[in-house]
PDB file of C-alpha atoms in Angstrom:
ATOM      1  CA  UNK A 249     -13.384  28.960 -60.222  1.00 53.00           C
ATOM      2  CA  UNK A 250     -15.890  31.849 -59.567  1.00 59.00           C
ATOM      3  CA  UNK A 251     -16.570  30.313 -55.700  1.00 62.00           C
ATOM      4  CA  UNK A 252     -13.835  30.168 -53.158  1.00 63.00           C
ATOM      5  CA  UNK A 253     -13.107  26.818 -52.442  1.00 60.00           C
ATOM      6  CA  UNK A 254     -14.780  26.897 -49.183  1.00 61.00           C
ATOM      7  CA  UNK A 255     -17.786  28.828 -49.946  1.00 64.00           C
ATOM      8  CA  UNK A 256     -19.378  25.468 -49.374  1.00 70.00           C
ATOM      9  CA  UNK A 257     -17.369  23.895 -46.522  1.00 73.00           C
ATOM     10  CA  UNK A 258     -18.726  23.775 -42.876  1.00 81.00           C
ATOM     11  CA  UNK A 259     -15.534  24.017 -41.051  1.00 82.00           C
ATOM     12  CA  UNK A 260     -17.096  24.364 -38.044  1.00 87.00           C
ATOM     13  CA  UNK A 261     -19.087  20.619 -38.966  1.00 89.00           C
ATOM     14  CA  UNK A 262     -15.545  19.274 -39.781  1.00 90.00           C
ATOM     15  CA  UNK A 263     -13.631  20.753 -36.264  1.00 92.00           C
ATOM     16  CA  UNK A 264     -16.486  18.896 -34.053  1.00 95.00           C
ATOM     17  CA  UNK A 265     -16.663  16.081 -35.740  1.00 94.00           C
ATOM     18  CA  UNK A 266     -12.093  15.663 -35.368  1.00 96.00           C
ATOM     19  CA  UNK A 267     -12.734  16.734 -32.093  1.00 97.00           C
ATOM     20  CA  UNK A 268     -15.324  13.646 -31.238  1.00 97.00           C
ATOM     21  CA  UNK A 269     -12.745  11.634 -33.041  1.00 97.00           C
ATOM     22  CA  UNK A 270      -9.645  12.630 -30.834  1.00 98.00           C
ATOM     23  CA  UNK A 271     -11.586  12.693 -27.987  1.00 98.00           C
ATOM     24  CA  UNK A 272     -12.661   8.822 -28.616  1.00 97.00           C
ATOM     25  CA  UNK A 273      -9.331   7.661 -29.481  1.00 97.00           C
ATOM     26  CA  UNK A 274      -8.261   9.225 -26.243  1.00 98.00           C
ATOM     27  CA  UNK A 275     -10.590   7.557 -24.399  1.00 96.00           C
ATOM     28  CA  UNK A 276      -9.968   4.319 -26.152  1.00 96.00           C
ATOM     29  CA  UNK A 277      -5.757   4.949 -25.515  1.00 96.00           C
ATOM     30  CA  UNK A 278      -6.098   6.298 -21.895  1.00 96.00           C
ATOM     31  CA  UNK A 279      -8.160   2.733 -21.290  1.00 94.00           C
ATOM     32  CA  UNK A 280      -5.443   0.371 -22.436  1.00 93.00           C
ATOM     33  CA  UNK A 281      -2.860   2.268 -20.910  1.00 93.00           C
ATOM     34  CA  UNK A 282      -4.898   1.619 -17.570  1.00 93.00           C
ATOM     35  CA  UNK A 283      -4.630  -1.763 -18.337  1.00 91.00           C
ATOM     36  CA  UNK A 284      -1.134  -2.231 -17.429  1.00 90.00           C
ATOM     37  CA  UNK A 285      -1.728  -3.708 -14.388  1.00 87.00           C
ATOM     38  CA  UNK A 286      -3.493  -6.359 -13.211  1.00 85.00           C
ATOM     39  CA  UNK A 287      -4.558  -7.900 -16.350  1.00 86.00           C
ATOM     40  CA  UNK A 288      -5.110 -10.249 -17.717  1.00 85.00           C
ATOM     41  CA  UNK A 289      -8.615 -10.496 -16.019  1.00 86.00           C
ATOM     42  CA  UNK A 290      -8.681 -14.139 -13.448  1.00 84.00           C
ATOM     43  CA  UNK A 291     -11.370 -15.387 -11.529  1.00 83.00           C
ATOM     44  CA  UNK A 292     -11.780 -16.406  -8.035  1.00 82.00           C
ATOM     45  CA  UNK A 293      -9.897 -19.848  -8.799  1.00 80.00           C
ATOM     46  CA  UNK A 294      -6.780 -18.409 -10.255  1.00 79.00           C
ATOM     47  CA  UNK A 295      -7.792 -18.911 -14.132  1.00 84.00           C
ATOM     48  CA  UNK A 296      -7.958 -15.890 -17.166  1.00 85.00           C
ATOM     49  CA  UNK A 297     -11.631 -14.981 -16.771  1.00 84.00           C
ATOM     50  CA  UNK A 298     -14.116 -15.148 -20.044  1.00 82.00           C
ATOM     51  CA  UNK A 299     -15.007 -11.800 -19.519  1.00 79.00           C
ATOM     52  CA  UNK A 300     -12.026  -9.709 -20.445  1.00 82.00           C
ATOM     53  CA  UNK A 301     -13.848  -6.281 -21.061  1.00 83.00           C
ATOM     54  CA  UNK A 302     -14.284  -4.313 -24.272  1.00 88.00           C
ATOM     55  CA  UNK A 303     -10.908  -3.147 -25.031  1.00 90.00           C
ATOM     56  CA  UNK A 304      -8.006  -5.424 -25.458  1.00 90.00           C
ATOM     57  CA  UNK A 305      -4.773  -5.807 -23.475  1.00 89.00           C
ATOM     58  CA  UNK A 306      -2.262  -3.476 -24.405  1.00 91.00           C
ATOM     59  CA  UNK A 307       1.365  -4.285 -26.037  1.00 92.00           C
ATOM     60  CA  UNK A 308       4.482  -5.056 -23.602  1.00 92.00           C
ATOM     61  CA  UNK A 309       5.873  -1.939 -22.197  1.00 93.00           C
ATOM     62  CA  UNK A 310       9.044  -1.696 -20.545  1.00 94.00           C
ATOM     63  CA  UNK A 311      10.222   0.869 -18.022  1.00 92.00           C
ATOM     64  CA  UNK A 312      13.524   1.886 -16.980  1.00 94.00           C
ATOM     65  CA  UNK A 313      13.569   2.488 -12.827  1.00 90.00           C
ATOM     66  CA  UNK A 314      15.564   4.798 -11.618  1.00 90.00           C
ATOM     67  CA  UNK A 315      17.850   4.774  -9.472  1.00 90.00           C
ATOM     68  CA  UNK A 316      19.775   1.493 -11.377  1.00 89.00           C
ATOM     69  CA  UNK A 317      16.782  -0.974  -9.968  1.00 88.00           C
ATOM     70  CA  UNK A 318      16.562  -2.599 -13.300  1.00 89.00           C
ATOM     71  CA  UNK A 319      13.630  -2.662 -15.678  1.00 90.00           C
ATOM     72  CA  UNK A 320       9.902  -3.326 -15.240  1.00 88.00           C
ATOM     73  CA  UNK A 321       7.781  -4.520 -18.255  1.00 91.00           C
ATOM     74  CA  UNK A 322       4.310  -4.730 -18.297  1.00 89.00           C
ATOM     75  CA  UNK A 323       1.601  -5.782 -18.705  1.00 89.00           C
ATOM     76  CA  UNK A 324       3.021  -9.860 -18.997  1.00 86.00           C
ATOM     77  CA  UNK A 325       5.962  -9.276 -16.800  1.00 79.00           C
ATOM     78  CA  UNK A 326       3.959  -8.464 -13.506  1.00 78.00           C
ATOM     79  CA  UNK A 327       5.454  -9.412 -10.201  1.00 74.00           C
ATOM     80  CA  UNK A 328       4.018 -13.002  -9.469  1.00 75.00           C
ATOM     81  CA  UNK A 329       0.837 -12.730  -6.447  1.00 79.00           C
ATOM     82  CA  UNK A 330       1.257 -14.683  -3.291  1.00 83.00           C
ATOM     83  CA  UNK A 331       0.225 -18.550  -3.671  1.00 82.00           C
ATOM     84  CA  UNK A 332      -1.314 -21.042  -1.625  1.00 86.00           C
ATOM     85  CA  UNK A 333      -3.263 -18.803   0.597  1.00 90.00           C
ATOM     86  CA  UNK A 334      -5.106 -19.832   3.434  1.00 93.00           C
ATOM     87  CA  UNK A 335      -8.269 -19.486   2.112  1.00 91.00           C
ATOM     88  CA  UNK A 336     -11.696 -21.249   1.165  1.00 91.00           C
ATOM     89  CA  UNK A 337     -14.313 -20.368  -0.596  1.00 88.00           C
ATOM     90  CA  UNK A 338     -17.970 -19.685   1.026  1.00 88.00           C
ATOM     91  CA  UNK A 339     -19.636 -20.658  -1.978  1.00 87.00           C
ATOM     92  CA  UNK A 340     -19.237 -22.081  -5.731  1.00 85.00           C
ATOM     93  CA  UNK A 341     -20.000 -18.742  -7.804  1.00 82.00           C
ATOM     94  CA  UNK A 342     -16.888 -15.799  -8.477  1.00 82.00           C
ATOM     95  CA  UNK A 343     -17.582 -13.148  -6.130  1.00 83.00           C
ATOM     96  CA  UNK A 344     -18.384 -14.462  -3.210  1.00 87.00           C
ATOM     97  CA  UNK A 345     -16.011 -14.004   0.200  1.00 87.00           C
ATOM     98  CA  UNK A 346     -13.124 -16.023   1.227  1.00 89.00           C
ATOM     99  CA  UNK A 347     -12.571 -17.119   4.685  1.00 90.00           C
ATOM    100  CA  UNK A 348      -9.444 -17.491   6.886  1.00 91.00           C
ATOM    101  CA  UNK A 349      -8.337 -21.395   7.351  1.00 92.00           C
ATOM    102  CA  UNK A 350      -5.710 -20.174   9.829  1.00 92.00           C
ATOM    103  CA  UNK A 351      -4.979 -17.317  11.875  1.00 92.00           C
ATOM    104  CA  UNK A 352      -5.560 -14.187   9.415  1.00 93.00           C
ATOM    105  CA  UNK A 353      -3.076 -11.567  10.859  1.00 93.00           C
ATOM    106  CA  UNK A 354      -0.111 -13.844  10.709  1.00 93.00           C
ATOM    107  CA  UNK A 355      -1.031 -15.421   7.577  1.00 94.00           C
ATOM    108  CA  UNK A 356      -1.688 -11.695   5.799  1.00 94.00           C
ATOM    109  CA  UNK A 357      -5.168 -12.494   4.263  1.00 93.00           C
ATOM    110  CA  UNK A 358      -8.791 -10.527   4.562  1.00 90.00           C
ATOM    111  CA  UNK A 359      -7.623  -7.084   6.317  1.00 91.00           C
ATOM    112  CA  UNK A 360      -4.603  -8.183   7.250  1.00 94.00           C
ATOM    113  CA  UNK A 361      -3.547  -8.420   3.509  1.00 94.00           C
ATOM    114  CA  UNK A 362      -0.283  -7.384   1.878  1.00 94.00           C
ATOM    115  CA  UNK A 363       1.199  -7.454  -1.549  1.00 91.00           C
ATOM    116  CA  UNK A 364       4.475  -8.839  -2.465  1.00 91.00           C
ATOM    117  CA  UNK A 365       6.037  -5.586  -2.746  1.00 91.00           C
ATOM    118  CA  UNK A 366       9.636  -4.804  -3.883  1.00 90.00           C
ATOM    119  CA  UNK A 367      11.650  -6.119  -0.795  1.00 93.00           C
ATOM    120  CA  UNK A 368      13.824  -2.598  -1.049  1.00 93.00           C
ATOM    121  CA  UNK A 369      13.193   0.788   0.801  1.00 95.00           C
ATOM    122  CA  UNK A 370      11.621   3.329  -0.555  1.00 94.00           C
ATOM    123  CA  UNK A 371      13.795   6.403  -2.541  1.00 93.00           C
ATOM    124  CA  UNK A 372      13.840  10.703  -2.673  1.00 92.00           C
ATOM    125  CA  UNK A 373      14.753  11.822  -5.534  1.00 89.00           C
ATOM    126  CA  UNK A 374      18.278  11.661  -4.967  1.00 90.00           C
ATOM    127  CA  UNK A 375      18.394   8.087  -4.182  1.00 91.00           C
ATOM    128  CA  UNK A 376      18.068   7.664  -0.754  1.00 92.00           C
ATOM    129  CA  UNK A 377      15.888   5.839   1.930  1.00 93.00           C
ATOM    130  CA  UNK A 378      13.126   8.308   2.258  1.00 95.00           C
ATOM    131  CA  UNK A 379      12.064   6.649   5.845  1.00 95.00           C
ATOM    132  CA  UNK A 380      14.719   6.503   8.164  1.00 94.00           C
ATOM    133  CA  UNK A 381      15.126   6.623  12.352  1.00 95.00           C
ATOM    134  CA  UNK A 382      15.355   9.982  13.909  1.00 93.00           C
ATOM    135  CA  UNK A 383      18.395   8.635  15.400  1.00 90.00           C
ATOM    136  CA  UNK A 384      20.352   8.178  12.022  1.00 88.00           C
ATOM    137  CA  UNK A 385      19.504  11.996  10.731  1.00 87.00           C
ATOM    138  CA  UNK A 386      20.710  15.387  12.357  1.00 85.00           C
ATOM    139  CA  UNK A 387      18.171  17.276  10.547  1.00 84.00           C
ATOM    140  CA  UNK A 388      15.384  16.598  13.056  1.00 86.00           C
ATOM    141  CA  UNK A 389      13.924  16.418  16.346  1.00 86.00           C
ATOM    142  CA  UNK A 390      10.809  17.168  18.058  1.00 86.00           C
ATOM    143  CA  UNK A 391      10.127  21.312  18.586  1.00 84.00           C
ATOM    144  CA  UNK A 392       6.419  20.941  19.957  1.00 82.00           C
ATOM    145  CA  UNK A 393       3.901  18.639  21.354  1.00 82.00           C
ATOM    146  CA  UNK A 394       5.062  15.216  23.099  1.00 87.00           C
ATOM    147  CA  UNK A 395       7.810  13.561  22.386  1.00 91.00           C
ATOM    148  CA  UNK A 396       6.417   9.928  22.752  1.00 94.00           C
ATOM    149  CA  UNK A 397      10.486   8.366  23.308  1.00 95.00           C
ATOM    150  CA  UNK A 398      10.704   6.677  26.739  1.00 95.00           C
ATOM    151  CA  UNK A 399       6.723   5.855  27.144  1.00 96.00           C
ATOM    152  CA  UNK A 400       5.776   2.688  27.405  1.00 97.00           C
ATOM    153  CA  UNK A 401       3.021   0.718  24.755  1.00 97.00           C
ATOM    154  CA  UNK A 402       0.147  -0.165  26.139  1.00 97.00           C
ATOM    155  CA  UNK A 403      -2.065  -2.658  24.121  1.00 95.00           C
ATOM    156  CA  UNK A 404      -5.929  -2.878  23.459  1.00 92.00           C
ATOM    157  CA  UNK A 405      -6.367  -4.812  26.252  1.00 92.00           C
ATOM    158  CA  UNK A 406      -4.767  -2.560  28.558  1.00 93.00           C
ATOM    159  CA  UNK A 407      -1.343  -4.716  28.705  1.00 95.00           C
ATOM    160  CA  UNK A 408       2.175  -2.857  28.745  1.00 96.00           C
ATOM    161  CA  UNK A 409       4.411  -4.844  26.081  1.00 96.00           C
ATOM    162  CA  UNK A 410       7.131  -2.486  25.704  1.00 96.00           C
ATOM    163  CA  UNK A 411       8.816   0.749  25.660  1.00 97.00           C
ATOM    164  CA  UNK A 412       9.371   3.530  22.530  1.00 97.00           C
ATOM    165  CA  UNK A 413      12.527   4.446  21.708  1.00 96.00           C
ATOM    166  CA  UNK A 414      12.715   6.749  18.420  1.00 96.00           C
ATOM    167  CA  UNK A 415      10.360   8.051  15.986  1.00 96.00           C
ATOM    168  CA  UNK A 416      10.986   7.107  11.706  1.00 96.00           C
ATOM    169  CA  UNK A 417      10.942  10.281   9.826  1.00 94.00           C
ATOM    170  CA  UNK A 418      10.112  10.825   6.332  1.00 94.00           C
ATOM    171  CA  UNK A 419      12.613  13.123   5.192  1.00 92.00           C
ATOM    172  CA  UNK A 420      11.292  14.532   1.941  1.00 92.00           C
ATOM    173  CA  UNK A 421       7.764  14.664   3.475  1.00 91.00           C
ATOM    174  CA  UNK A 422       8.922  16.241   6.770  1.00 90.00           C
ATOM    175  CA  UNK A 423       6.439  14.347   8.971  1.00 92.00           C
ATOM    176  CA  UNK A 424       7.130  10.924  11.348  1.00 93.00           C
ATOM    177  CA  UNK A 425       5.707   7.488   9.880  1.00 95.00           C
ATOM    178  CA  UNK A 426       6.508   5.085  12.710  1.00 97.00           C
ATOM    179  CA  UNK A 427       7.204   4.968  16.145  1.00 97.00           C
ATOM    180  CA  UNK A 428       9.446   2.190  17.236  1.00 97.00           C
ATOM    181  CA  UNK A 429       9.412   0.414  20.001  1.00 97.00           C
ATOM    182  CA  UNK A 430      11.157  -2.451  22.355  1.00 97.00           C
ATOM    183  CA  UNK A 431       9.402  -5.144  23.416  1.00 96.00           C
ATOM    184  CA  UNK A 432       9.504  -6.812  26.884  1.00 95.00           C
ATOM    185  CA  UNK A 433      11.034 -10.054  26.581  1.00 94.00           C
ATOM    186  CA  UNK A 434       7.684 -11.502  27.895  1.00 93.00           C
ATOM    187  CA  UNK A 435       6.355 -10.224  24.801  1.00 92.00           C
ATOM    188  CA  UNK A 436       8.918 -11.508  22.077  1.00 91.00           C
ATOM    189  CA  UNK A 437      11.384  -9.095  22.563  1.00 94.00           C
ATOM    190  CA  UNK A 438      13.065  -6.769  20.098  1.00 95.00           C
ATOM    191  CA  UNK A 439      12.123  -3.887  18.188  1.00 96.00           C
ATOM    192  CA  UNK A 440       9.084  -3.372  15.800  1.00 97.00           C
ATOM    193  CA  UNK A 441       7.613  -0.557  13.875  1.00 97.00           C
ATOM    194  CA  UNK A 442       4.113   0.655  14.811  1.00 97.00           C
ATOM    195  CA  UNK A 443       2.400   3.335  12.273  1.00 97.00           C
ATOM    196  CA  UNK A 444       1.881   6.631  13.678  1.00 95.00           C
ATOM    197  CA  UNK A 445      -1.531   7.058  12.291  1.00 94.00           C
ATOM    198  CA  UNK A 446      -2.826   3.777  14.271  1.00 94.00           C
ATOM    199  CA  UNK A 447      -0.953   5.047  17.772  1.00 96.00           C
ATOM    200  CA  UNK A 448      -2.545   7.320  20.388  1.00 95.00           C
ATOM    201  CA  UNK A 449       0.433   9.541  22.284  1.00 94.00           C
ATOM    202  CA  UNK A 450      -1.003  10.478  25.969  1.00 94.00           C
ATOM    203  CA  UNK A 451       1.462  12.573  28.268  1.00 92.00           C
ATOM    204  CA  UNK A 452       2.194   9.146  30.526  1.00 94.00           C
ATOM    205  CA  UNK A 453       1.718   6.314  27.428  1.00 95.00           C
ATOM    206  CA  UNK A 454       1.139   5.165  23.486  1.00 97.00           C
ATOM    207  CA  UNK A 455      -1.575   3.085  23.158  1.00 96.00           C
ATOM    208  CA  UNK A 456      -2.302   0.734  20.522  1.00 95.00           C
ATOM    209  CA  UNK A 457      -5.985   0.201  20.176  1.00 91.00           C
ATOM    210  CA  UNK A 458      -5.689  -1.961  17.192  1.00 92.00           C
ATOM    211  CA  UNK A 459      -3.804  -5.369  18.478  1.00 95.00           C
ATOM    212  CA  UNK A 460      -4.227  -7.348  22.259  1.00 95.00           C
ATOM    213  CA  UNK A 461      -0.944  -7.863  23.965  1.00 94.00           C
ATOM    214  CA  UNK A 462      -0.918 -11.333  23.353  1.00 94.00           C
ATOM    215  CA  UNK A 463      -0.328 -10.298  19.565  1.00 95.00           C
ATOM    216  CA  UNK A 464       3.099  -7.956  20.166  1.00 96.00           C
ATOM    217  CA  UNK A 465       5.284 -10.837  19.696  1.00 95.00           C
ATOM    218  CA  UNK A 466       4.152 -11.760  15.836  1.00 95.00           C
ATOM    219  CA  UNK A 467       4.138  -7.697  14.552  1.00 96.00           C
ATOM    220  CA  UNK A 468       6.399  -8.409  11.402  1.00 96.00           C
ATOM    221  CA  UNK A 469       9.972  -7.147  11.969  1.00 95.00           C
ATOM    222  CA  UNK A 470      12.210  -4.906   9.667  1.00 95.00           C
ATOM    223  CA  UNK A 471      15.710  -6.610   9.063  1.00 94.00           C
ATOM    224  CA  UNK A 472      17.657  -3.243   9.284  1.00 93.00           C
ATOM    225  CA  UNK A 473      17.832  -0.787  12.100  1.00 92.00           C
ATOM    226  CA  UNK A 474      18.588   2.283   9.588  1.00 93.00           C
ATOM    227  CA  UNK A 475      15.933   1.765   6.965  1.00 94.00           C
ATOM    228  CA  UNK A 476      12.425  -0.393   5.813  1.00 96.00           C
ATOM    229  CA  UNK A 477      11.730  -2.051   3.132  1.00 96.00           C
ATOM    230  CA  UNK A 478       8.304  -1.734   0.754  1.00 96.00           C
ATOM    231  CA  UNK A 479       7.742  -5.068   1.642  1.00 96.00           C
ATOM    232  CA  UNK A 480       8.200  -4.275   5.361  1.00 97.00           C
ATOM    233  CA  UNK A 481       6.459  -1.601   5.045  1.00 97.00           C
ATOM    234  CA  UNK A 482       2.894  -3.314   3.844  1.00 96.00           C
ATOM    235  CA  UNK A 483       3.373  -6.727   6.318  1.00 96.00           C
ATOM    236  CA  UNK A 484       3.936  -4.234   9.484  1.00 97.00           C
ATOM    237  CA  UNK A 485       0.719  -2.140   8.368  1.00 96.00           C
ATOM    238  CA  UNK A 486      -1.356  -5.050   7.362  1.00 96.00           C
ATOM    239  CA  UNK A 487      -0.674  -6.532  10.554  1.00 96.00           C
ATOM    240  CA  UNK A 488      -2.055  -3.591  12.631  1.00 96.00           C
ATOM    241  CA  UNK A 489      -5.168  -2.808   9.794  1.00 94.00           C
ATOM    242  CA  UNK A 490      -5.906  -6.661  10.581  1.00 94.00           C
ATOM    243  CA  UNK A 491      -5.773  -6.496  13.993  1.00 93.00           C
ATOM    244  CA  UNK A 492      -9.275  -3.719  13.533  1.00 91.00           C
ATOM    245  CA  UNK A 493     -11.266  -7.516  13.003  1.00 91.00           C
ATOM    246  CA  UNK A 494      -9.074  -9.833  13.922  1.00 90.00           C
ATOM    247  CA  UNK A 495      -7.868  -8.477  16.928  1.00 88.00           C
ATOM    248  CA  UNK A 496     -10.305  -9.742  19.326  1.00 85.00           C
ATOM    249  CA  UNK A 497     -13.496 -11.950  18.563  1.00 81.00           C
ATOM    250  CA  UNK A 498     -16.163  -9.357  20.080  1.00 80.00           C
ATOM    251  CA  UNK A 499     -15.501  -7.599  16.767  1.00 77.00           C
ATOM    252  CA  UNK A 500     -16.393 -10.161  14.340  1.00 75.00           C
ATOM    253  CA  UNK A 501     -19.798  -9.698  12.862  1.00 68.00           C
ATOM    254  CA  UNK A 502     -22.430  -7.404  12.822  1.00 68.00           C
ATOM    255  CA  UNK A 503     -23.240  -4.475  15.560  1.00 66.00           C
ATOM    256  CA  UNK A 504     -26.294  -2.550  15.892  1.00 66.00           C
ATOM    257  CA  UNK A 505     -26.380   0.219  17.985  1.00 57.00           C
TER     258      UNK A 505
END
C-alpha cells in the first residue's frame, strides 16, 4: 500500500487510446446514420446490388413531421422512385449512361430529371406556404431595379410566347423565386412558373435562354394560383435545367473551341 495506486498508470496512454475509441465509434455511427436514404444499394437494372459497402444498413427510424404531415420512417419506408422510365441502356455493364427513348424534357429523364417529391408546398416555421405570388402578400413589392411585370418572354430562339404578370416571393428568405407568366394562346396558353435564376430581365423584355418557343406550351403547370407544390416545384425546374441539352440539337455533343 506504500505506492499510490496510480504511481504506475499512464493516464495519458489510457485518455488517447478512449479517445481513438469514441472517435471510431463515431465514425462508424455518423456512417449508418448517413445511410438513411437511398439504401439499400440497386444496380442499374433495379435489383439490391452485391456490393452493399462495409457498414450495414441501419435499424427503422421513424420521424414525426411537423406541421401534422404524418410520419416518415426510414430507411425501408422510402418514398417509391419513378417506374418505367424511358430509358435504355448503352451497354451491358452497371455504370454506363442511359439514353432518352422519347422526348427527355417532357418525359423528366437525363437533365430534365425530377424526383417524386411530396406533392405539398413547402412550409416557414409557422406553417405556411413559404413561396407564394406577390399578389397574395402585402408585405412586398419591388423598391429598386426593374420590375419585370408587363414585359413580354422572349424564348431562345428569339420568339415572344407570352407576357409576365407577378413575381413568387419567398417570404422567410426575402428574395423572388419565380416569375410568372401568361402564355399566348398560340403557345398553349395559361400561366407557368419560370425560375428567376434561369431568366434574364432587360428594360424592354425577359428572356429565356434555356427553352425554344416551340417548347412554352409543355413547361409543367402548378394547379394553384396562391401556392406550389415540392413536386411542382422540381418538374417546372427540371424542365428548364433540361432544356440547357435538350433544348435545341446544336447542343448535343461535344464542342471544341
Amino acid at each position: 500500500m506504500s505506492n499510490a495506486f496510480f504511481g504506475n498508470f499512464d493516464l495519458a496512454s489510457v485518455a488517447i487510446w478512449l479517445f481513438w475509441f469514441f472517435f471510431a465509434g463515431l465514425i462508424y455511427y455518423i456512417q449508418r446514420e448517413n445511410m438513411r436514404e437511398g439504401y439499400p444499394l440497386e444496380d442499374d437494372d433495379g435489383n439490391i446490388s452485391a456490393n452493399q459497402g462495409m457498414f450495414p444498413v441501419p435499424e427503422d427510424k421513424t420521424f414525426v413531421l411537423p406541421h401534422g404531415r404524418g410520419e416518415l420512417t426510414v430507411p425501408s419506408g422510402q418514398r417509391g422512385d419513378r417506374d418505367n422510365l424511358p430509358l435504355a441502356k448503352t451497354a451491358h455493364g452497371n455504370g454506363f449512361p442511359f439514353q432518352p427513348t422519347g422526348n427527355p424534357m417532357t418525359d423528366g429523364v437525363g437533365p430534365a430529371s425530377w424526383a417524386p417529391r411530396e406533392d405539398q408546398p413547402e412550409l416557414d416555421g409557422h406553417g405556411h406556404p413559404k413561396i407564394v405570388p406577390m399578389a397574395a402578400t402585402e408585405h412586398f413589392h419591388v423598391a429598386a431595379g426593374r420590375d419585370p411585370r408587363g414585359l413580354p418572354v422572349v424564348a431562345g430562339d428569339g420568339e415572344s410566347v407570352g407576357t409576365i404578370t407577378d413575381l413568387w416571393i419567398d417570404e422567410p428568405e426575402q428574395l423572388v423565386r419565380y416569375l410568372e407568366y401568361e402564355l399566348n394562346e398560340e403557345h398553349g396558353g395559361g400561366k407557368r412558373l419560370v425560375p428567376i435564376t434561369l431568366v434574364r430581365v432587360w428594360k424592354d423584355k425577359v428572356k429565356v435562354l434555356k427553352i425554344m418557343g416551340h417548347q412554352f406550351a409543355d413547361v409543367p403547370t402548378h394547379a394553384s394560383n396562391r401556392q406550389v407544390t415540392k413536386l411542382e416545384e422540381d418538374k417546372i425546374s427540371a424542365y428548364y435545367g433540361g432544356g440547357t441539352l435538350y433544348g435545341n440539337d446544336a447542343r448535343f455533343g461535344p464542342i471544341i473551341g
